PDB file of C-alpha atoms in Angstrom:
ATOM      1  CA  MET B  18    -106.673 -89.253 161.893  1.00  0.00           C
ATOM      2  CA  ARG B  19    -107.218 -90.899 165.007  1.00  0.00           C
ATOM      3  CA  LEU B  20    -110.163 -90.504 167.098  1.00  0.00           C
ATOM      4  CA  PRO B  21    -111.429 -91.121 170.747  1.00  0.00           C
ATOM      5  CA  ARG B  22    -113.301 -94.395 171.402  1.00  0.00           C
ATOM      6  CA  THR B  23    -116.360 -92.514 171.723  1.00  0.00           C
ATOM      7  CA  THR B  24    -116.564 -91.271 168.504  1.00  0.00           C
ATOM      8  CA  HIS B  25    -117.992 -93.562 167.851  1.00  0.00           C
ATOM      9  CA  THR B  26    -119.982 -95.596 171.291  1.00  0.00           C
ATOM     10  CA  ASP B  27    -121.615 -92.259 171.274  1.00  0.00           C
ATOM     11  CA  ARG B  28    -123.552 -92.432 167.845  1.00  0.00           C
ATOM     12  CA  PRO B  29    -126.709 -94.076 167.303  1.00  0.00           C
ATOM     13  CA  TRP B  30    -125.556 -96.853 165.243  1.00  0.00           C
ATOM     14  CA  ARG B  31    -127.375 -99.828 164.594  1.00  0.00           C
ATOM     15  CA  ILE B  32    -124.091-102.034 164.897  1.00  0.00           C
ATOM     16  CA  HIS B  33    -124.141-101.477 168.733  1.00  0.00           C
ATOM     17  CA  GLU B  34    -127.012-103.793 169.019  1.00  0.00           C
ATOM     18  CA  ILE B  35    -125.831-106.483 166.796  1.00  0.00           C
ATOM     19  CA  ALA B  36    -122.179-106.616 168.291  1.00  0.00           C
ATOM     20  CA  GLY B  37    -122.846-105.221 171.567  1.00  0.00           C
ATOM     21  CA  ASP B  38    -120.008-108.100 172.960  1.00  0.00           C
ATOM     22  CA  PHE B  39    -117.601-106.516 170.701  1.00  0.00           C
ATOM     23  CA  ARG B  40    -114.824-104.674 171.587  1.00  0.00           C
ATOM     24  CA  VAL B  41    -114.330-101.242 170.008  1.00  0.00           C
ATOM     25  CA  GLU B  42    -110.257-101.250 168.438  1.00  0.00           C
ATOM     26  CA  ASP B  43    -110.339 -97.764 166.425  1.00  0.00           C
ATOM     27  CA  VAL B  44    -111.511 -95.295 165.169  1.00  0.00           C
ATOM     28  CA  TRP B  45    -110.059 -93.330 162.402  1.00  0.00           C
ATOM     29  CA  GLU B  46    -111.939 -90.466 160.132  1.00  0.00           C
ATOM     30  CA  LEU B  47    -111.529 -91.015 156.872  1.00  0.00           C
ATOM     31  CA  PRO B  48    -110.167 -88.870 153.907  1.00  0.00           C
ATOM     32  CA  THR B  49    -113.677 -88.889 151.854  1.00  0.00           C
ATOM     33  CA  PRO B  50    -115.153 -85.739 151.576  1.00  0.00           C
ATOM     34  CA  GLY B  51    -118.974 -86.135 150.144  1.00  0.00           C
ATOM     35  CA  GLY B  52    -122.086 -85.268 150.254  1.00  0.00           C
ATOM     36  CA  PRO B  53    -125.557 -86.937 152.000  1.00  0.00           C
ATOM     37  CA  ASP B  54    -125.490 -89.879 150.167  1.00  0.00           C
ATOM     38  CA  ASP B  55    -122.212 -90.512 149.720  1.00  0.00           C
ATOM     39  CA  LEU B  56    -121.869 -93.963 151.564  1.00  0.00           C
ATOM     40  CA  ALA B  57    -122.695 -95.862 148.517  1.00  0.00           C
ATOM     41  CA  ARG B  58    -119.650 -95.284 146.593  1.00  0.00           C
ATOM     42  CA  LEU B  59    -117.363 -95.367 149.904  1.00  0.00           C
ATOM     43  CA  VAL B  60    -118.612 -98.658 150.346  1.00  0.00           C
ATOM     44  CA  GLU B  61    -118.303 -99.739 146.801  1.00  0.00           C
ATOM     45  CA  GLN B  62    -115.046 -98.928 146.688  1.00  0.00           C
ATOM     46  CA  PHE B  63    -113.973-100.694 149.905  1.00  0.00           C
ATOM     47  CA  GLU B  64    -115.456-104.135 148.480  1.00  0.00           C
ATOM     48  CA  LYS B  65    -114.378-103.726 144.989  1.00  0.00           C
ATOM     49  CA  GLY B  66    -110.888-101.679 145.308  1.00  0.00           C
ATOM     50  CA  TRP B  67    -109.200-103.736 148.608  1.00  0.00           C
ATOM     51  CA  GLY B  68    -106.213-104.454 146.802  1.00  0.00           C
ATOM     52  CA  ASP B  69    -105.911 -99.931 146.135  1.00  0.00           C
ATOM     53  CA  HIS B  70    -106.299 -99.891 149.436  1.00  0.00           C
ATOM     54  CA  GLY B  71    -103.244-101.921 150.166  1.00  0.00           C
ATOM     55  CA  ALA B  72    -101.216-100.883 147.427  1.00  0.00           C
ATOM     56  CA  SER B  73     -98.523 -99.472 149.980  1.00  0.00           C
ATOM     57  CA  PRO B  74     -94.653-101.957 149.223  1.00  0.00           C
ATOM     58  CA  VAL B  75     -94.619-101.275 153.571  1.00  0.00           C
ATOM     59  CA  VAL B  76     -99.183-102.976 153.860  1.00  0.00           C
ATOM     60  CA  ARG B  77     -98.332-105.446 151.169  1.00  0.00           C
ATOM     61  CA  THR B  78     -95.212-106.426 152.781  1.00  0.00           C
ATOM     62  CA  LEU B  79     -96.176-106.534 155.990  1.00  0.00           C
ATOM     63  CA  PHE B  80     -99.749-108.084 155.090  1.00  0.00           C
ATOM     64  CA  ALA B  81     -97.848-111.259 153.181  1.00  0.00           C
ATOM     65  CA  VAL B  82     -95.538-111.672 156.177  1.00  0.00           C
ATOM     66  CA  ARG B  83     -98.809-112.020 158.199  1.00  0.00           C
ATOM     67  CA  TRP B  84    -100.643-114.983 155.224  1.00  0.00           C
ATOM     68  CA  LYS B  85     -96.745-117.276 156.235  1.00  0.00           C
ATOM     69  CA  LEU B  86     -98.055-116.470 159.507  1.00  0.00           C
ATOM     70  CA  GLY B  87    -101.267-118.198 158.833  1.00  0.00           C
ATOM     71  CA  ALA B  88    -100.475-120.478 156.846  1.00  0.00           C
ATOM     72  CA  LEU B  89     -97.760-121.649 159.020  1.00  0.00           C
ATOM     73  CA  PHE B  90     -99.967-122.082 162.315  1.00  0.00           C
ATOM     74  CA  GLY B  91    -103.002-122.526 160.821  1.00  0.00           C
ATOM     75  CA  TRP B  92    -105.209-119.124 161.535  1.00  0.00           C
ATOM     76  CA  ASP B  93    -106.394-118.921 158.399  1.00  0.00           C
ATOM     77  CA  GLY B  94    -108.549-122.029 157.278  1.00  0.00           C
ATOM     78  CA  SER B  95    -112.539-122.207 156.689  1.00  0.00           C
ATOM     79  CA  ALA B  96    -112.679-124.120 160.228  1.00  0.00           C
ATOM     80  CA  GLY B  97    -111.763-120.675 161.780  1.00  0.00           C
ATOM     81  CA  GLY B  98    -113.424-118.812 159.907  1.00  0.00           C
ATOM     82  CA  ILE B  99    -117.579-117.366 159.681  1.00  0.00           C
ATOM     83  CA  GLY B 100    -119.991-119.774 159.750  1.00  0.00           C
ATOM     84  CA  GLY B 101    -116.905-122.524 161.348  1.00  0.00           C
ATOM     85  CA  ARG B 102    -115.747-121.316 164.216  1.00  0.00           C
ATOM     86  CA  VAL B 103    -118.158-118.081 164.625  1.00  0.00           C
ATOM     87  CA  PRO B 104    -121.281-117.659 163.385  1.00  0.00           C
ATOM     88  CA  SER B 105    -122.490-114.929 160.946  1.00  0.00           C
ATOM     89  CA  LEU B 106    -123.406-111.733 162.457  1.00  0.00           C
ATOM     90  CA  ARG B 107    -126.049-111.965 160.056  1.00  0.00           C
ATOM     91  CA  ASP B 108    -127.577-114.572 162.662  1.00  0.00           C
ATOM     92  CA  ARG B 109    -128.231-111.643 165.067  1.00  0.00           C
ATOM     93  CA  LEU B 110    -130.018-108.816 162.151  1.00  0.00           C
ATOM     94  CA  PRO B 111    -133.463-108.150 163.104  1.00  0.00           C
ATOM     95  CA  GLU B 112    -135.590-108.443 160.232  1.00  0.00           C
ATOM     96  CA  ASP B 113    -135.554-104.192 158.666  1.00  0.00           C
ATOM     97  CA  LEU B 114    -131.610-105.490 158.088  1.00  0.00           C
ATOM     98  CA  ARG B 115    -131.617-108.463 156.708  1.00  0.00           C
ATOM     99  CA  GLY B 116    -130.865-108.303 153.002  1.00  0.00           C
ATOM    100  CA  SER B 117    -129.504-104.690 153.179  1.00  0.00           C
ATOM    101  CA  ALA B 118    -125.624-105.705 152.175  1.00  0.00           C
ATOM    102  CA  GLY B 119    -126.709-107.665 149.153  1.00  0.00           C
ATOM    103  CA  ASP B 120    -124.178-109.484 147.906  1.00  0.00           C
ATOM    104  CA  PRO B 121    -122.201-110.512 151.290  1.00  0.00           C
ATOM    105  CA  GLY B 122    -118.572-111.567 149.356  1.00  0.00           C
ATOM    106  CA  SER B 123    -117.526-110.125 146.649  1.00  0.00           C
ATOM    107  CA  GLY B 124    -115.381-107.841 144.779  1.00  0.00           C
ATOM    108  CA  SER B 125    -111.838-108.212 146.269  1.00  0.00           C
ATOM    109  CA  SER B 126    -112.343-107.722 150.591  1.00  0.00           C
ATOM    110  CA  PRO B 127    -111.202-110.194 152.711  1.00  0.00           C
ATOM    111  CA  PHE B 128    -114.478-108.739 154.896  1.00  0.00           C
ATOM    112  CA  THR B 129    -117.993-110.742 154.457  1.00  0.00           C
ATOM    113  CA  ALA B 130    -120.575-107.239 154.491  1.00  0.00           C
ATOM    114  CA  VAL B 131    -123.320-107.649 157.591  1.00  0.00           C
ATOM    115  CA  TYR B 132    -125.901-105.157 156.713  1.00  0.00           C
ATOM    116  CA  ARG B 133    -126.150-101.537 155.259  1.00  0.00           C
ATOM    117  CA  THR B 134    -128.000 -98.329 155.934  1.00  0.00           C
ATOM    118  CA  ARG B 135    -128.500 -94.948 154.347  1.00  0.00           C
ATOM    119  CA  ASP B 136    -125.237 -94.171 156.660  1.00  0.00           C
ATOM    120  CA  GLU B 137    -123.565 -96.885 157.861  1.00  0.00           C
ATOM    121  CA  TRP B 138    -122.193-100.461 157.103  1.00  0.00           C
ATOM    122  CA  ALA B 139    -121.290-103.515 158.483  1.00  0.00           C
ATOM    123  CA  ALA B 140    -118.286-106.763 157.177  1.00  0.00           C
ATOM    124  CA  GLU B 141    -116.618-108.847 159.238  1.00  0.00           C
ATOM    125  CA  THR B 142    -113.725-111.210 158.893  1.00  0.00           C
ATOM    126  CA  ALA B 143    -112.832-114.059 161.036  1.00  0.00           C
ATOM    127  CA  ASN B 144    -109.811-116.921 162.047  1.00  0.00           C
ATOM    128  CA  ARG B 145    -108.929-118.556 164.592  1.00  0.00           C
ATOM    129  CA  THR B 146    -107.524-115.411 166.402  1.00  0.00           C
ATOM    130  CA  MET B 147    -110.228-113.223 166.442  1.00  0.00           C
ATOM    131  CA  HIS B 148    -113.660-112.122 164.970  1.00  0.00           C
ATOM    132  CA  GLY B 149    -113.600-108.316 163.674  1.00  0.00           C
ATOM    133  CA  ILE B 150    -115.908-105.939 162.686  1.00  0.00           C
ATOM    134  CA  LEU B 151    -114.895-102.860 160.070  1.00  0.00           C
ATOM    135  CA  HIS B 152    -117.641-100.719 160.256  1.00  0.00           C
ATOM    136  CA  ILE B 153    -117.705 -97.580 158.041  1.00  0.00           C
ATOM    137  CA  GLY B 154    -120.557 -94.398 158.951  1.00  0.00           C
ATOM    138  CA  TRP B 155    -120.826 -91.450 157.199  1.00  0.00           C
ATOM    139  CA  VAL B 156    -120.810 -88.443 159.336  1.00  0.00           C
ATOM    140  CA  PRO B 157    -121.854 -85.084 159.016  1.00  0.00           C
ATOM    141  CA  ASP B 158    -119.349 -82.812 158.676  1.00  0.00           C
ATOM    142  CA  GLU B 159    -118.335 -80.595 161.989  1.00  0.00           C
ATOM    143  CA  ASP B 160    -117.799 -77.204 160.342  1.00  0.00           C
ATOM    144  CA  GLY B 161    -121.942 -77.375 159.868  1.00  0.00           C
ATOM    145  CA  ALA B 162    -121.471 -76.602 155.725  1.00  0.00           C
ATOM    146  CA  GLY B 163    -123.287 -79.474 154.968  1.00  0.00           C
ATOM    147  CA  GLY B 164    -120.711 -81.119 154.229  1.00  0.00           C
ATOM    148  CA  TYR B 165    -119.775 -85.289 154.551  1.00  0.00           C
ATOM    149  CA  HIS B 166    -117.312 -88.104 155.841  1.00  0.00           C
ATOM    150  CA  GLY B 167    -116.521 -91.435 156.117  1.00  0.00           C
ATOM    151  CA  ARG B 168    -115.317 -92.721 159.393  1.00  0.00           C
ATOM    152  CA  MET B 169    -114.437 -96.315 160.014  1.00  0.00           C
ATOM    153  CA  ALA B 170    -114.334 -98.644 163.192  1.00  0.00           C
ATOM    154  CA  VAL B 171    -112.258-101.145 163.987  1.00  0.00           C
ATOM    155  CA  LEU B 172    -114.568-103.554 166.746  1.00  0.00           C
ATOM    156  CA  VAL B 173    -112.744-106.981 167.658  1.00  0.00           C
ATOM    157  CA  LYS B 174    -113.509-110.825 169.609  1.00  0.00           C
ATOM    158  CA  PRO B 175    -110.754-112.033 170.657  1.00  0.00           C
ATOM    159  CA  ASN B 176    -109.918-115.988 170.498  1.00  0.00           C
ATOM    160  CA  GLY B 177    -109.259-116.519 174.159  1.00  0.00           C
ATOM    161  CA  LEU B 178    -105.119-115.991 175.426  1.00  0.00           C
ATOM    162  CA  LEU B 179    -104.030-116.847 172.016  1.00  0.00           C
ATOM    163  CA  GLY B 180    -105.856-114.135 170.320  1.00  0.00           C
ATOM    164  CA  ALA B 181    -105.063-112.283 173.343  1.00  0.00           C
ATOM    165  CA  VAL B 182    -101.462-112.093 172.447  1.00  0.00           C
ATOM    166  CA  TYR B 183    -101.744-111.940 169.042  1.00  0.00           C
ATOM    167  CA  MET B 184    -103.896-108.330 168.974  1.00  0.00           C
ATOM    168  CA  ALA B 185    -101.173-107.570 171.471  1.00  0.00           C
ATOM    169  CA  GLY B 186     -98.427-108.237 169.432  1.00  0.00           C
ATOM    170  CA  ILE B 187     -99.580-106.632 165.958  1.00  0.00           C
ATOM    171  CA  LYS B 188    -100.603-103.190 167.768  1.00  0.00           C
ATOM    172  CA  PRO B 189     -97.845-101.869 166.577  1.00  0.00           C
ATOM    173  CA  PHE B 190     -98.028-102.860 163.224  1.00  0.00           C
ATOM    174  CA  ARG B 191    -100.730-101.243 162.533  1.00  0.00           C
ATOM    175  CA  TYR B 192    -100.496 -97.646 163.922  1.00  0.00           C
ATOM    176  CA  LEU B 193     -97.248 -97.820 162.396  1.00  0.00           C
ATOM    177  CA  GLY B 194     -97.659 -99.220 159.104  1.00  0.00           C
ATOM    178  CA  VAL B 195    -100.524-100.704 158.008  1.00  0.00           C
ATOM    179  CA  TYR B 196    -102.990 -97.695 158.803  1.00  0.00           C
ATOM    180  CA  PRO B 197    -100.897 -94.711 157.560  1.00  0.00           C
ATOM    181  CA  ALA B 198    -100.780 -96.089 154.535  1.00  0.00           C
ATOM    182  CA  LEU B 199    -104.498 -97.615 154.375  1.00  0.00           C
ATOM    183  CA  LEU B 200    -105.681 -94.291 154.733  1.00  0.00           C
ATOM    184  CA  ARG B 201    -103.636 -92.735 151.937  1.00  0.00           C
ATOM    185  CA  GLY B 202    -104.678 -95.386 149.946  1.00  0.00           C
ATOM    186  CA  ILE B 203    -108.454 -94.550 150.294  1.00  0.00           C
ATOM    187  CA  GLY B 204    -107.996 -90.565 150.020  1.00  0.00           C
ATOM    188  CA  ARG B 205    -105.856 -91.764 146.805  1.00  0.00           C
ATOM    189  CA  ALA B 206    -108.989 -93.885 145.419  1.00  0.00           C
ATOM    190  CA  TRP B 207    -111.598 -91.676 146.839  1.00  0.00           C
ATOM    191  CA  GLN B 208    -110.031 -88.527 144.709  1.00  0.00           C
ATOM    192  CA  ALA B 209    -109.544 -91.303 141.364  1.00  0.00           C
ATOM    193  CA  GLY B 210    -112.862 -91.642 141.860  1.00  0.00           C
ATOM    194  CA  ARG B 211    -114.205 -88.242 142.178  1.00  0.00           C
ATOM    195  CA  GLY B 212    -111.505 -87.176 139.117  1.00  0.00           C
ATOM    196  CA  GLY B 213    -108.947 -85.421 141.516  1.00  0.00           C
ATOM    197  CA  PRO B 214    -105.595 -85.563 142.102  1.00  0.00           C
ATOM    198  CA  GLY B 215    -105.562 -87.730 145.665  1.00  0.00           C
ATOM    199  CA  PRO B 216    -103.211 -86.920 148.432  1.00  0.00           C
ATOM    200  CA  ALA B 217     -99.523 -88.288 148.690  1.00  0.00           C
TER     201      ALA B 217
END
C-alpha cells in the first residue's frame, strides 16, 4: 500500500537530521508482519536477498532496459556514484550512528548501508541522474495489538535537469511495474523466512 509522505516526515526518524536536503519520493507499507525486534531480519532480507525482490519477469525486464540505457549514456560509472560524484551520507552521521550499519556493501543489494538503529535502517545509491536513499522503518501496527511491520521510504536528490527529467520519465514504470512486483517479492521472501506461504 502506498502511503502519504507525511507518514514518513511526521515520524522522528534519524534520517531527517542526516538527509534534510533530499525529498521524499514515495512511502510504502510492507507486507512484513512481525514483532518489535524483527527489523534485523528484514534488513538481512534486503541486504542478502535483493535478487528475490526483483524476481518478477516484469521487474527483471525493466531493470535490464535501465542498465542498458545506463551503459549507453554513461549514467552508472563509478565516477558518478558514491565517493565519486557525491560523498557518502556516512560522512554526515553523528557520532552515535557511525559504524552502526556494519559492512556497507554486503550481499547483492545495489544499495550501500548508511546506518541502523533498533527501528530504522538507511542505505544509499547514486549515479549521474540522482542520489537516492532507501529508508526502512519498523513501526507498530495501527490496531494496537502489539504487532509491527516495515515501512519503506524512497528519498531522492536529482542531479540537475538530467535528474529531474529522469525521475519524471521513470515514474510510470515505477508505479505500474516495479513497485507492485517488488512489494509482492518482499512479502513472499518474508513469509518464506517465517515458514509460511507468501502472497500471490
